[in-house]
C-alpha positions as MATLAB code, in Angstrom:
seq = 'MSINEATGGLPHRAGALPVSMVPRHPPGWIASRNQQFKMKSDFLLEVCLSLRRRCAILGGHCLDRLVQP';
ca = [
     107.065  110.604  150.189;
     107.343  109.089  146.720;
     107.978  111.149  143.592;
     104.427  110.453  142.444;
     102.984  111.837  145.673;
     105.344  114.832  145.625;
     104.229  115.766  142.096;
     100.557  115.380  142.939;
     100.085  111.935  141.414;
      98.599  108.881  143.023;
     100.956  106.730  145.102;
     101.822  103.472  143.334;
     104.820  101.283  142.594;
     107.200  102.511  139.906;
     106.221  101.164  136.510;
     102.795   99.965  137.651;
      99.738  101.726  136.282;
      96.752  102.179  138.541;
      93.808   99.998  137.480;
      91.899  103.045  136.229;
      94.753  103.909  133.806;
      95.148  100.450  132.244;
      94.187  100.770  128.554;
      90.824   99.204  127.741;
      90.271   97.575  124.365;
      86.885   97.004  122.745;
      85.612   93.430  122.469;
      87.047   91.612  119.475;
      90.110   93.830  119.099;
      92.494   90.841  119.144;
      90.619   89.102  116.311;
      90.577   92.352  114.341;
      94.305   92.895  114.857;
      95.063   89.295  113.875;
      92.958   89.650  110.724;
      94.823   92.829  109.738;
      98.156   91.090  110.349;
      97.085   88.131  108.174;
      95.988   90.477  105.368;
      99.365   92.257  105.452;
     101.178   88.929  105.577;
      99.208   87.592  102.585;
      99.903   90.793  100.645;
     103.644   90.604  101.329;
     103.698   86.929  100.333;
     101.922   87.748   97.067;
     104.387   90.572   96.313;
     107.348   88.347   97.172;
     106.152   85.525   94.900;
     105.535   87.993   92.075;
     109.064   89.384   92.423;
     110.471   85.848   92.501;
     108.700   85.013   89.242;
     109.996   88.191   87.599;
     113.548   87.486   88.750;
     113.336   83.937   87.393;
     112.094   85.217   84.023;
     114.817   87.871   83.814;
     117.442   85.346   84.894;
     116.263   82.980   82.177;
     116.543   85.728   79.547;
     120.062   86.602   80.719;
     121.160   82.959   80.589;
     119.674   82.581   77.099;
     121.709   85.557   75.874;
     124.885   84.228   77.468;
     124.450   80.780   75.919;
     123.666   82.056   72.415;
     126.788   82.705   70.311;
];
């Protein structure tokens, strides 16, 4: 007797879910997830570019002060 049967569960291989327990996703969930990922990716890219610009400006100001006597 398997552990699953002994504990009152359905007999099946270890690690394998019965077909009735496999998670079901609504139609279009992959496209929705991909769209959300792209939106997050675009947002992070925008933030990164903004920070890069700010660092370049601050670096330029620091260099100007170092060069000036």
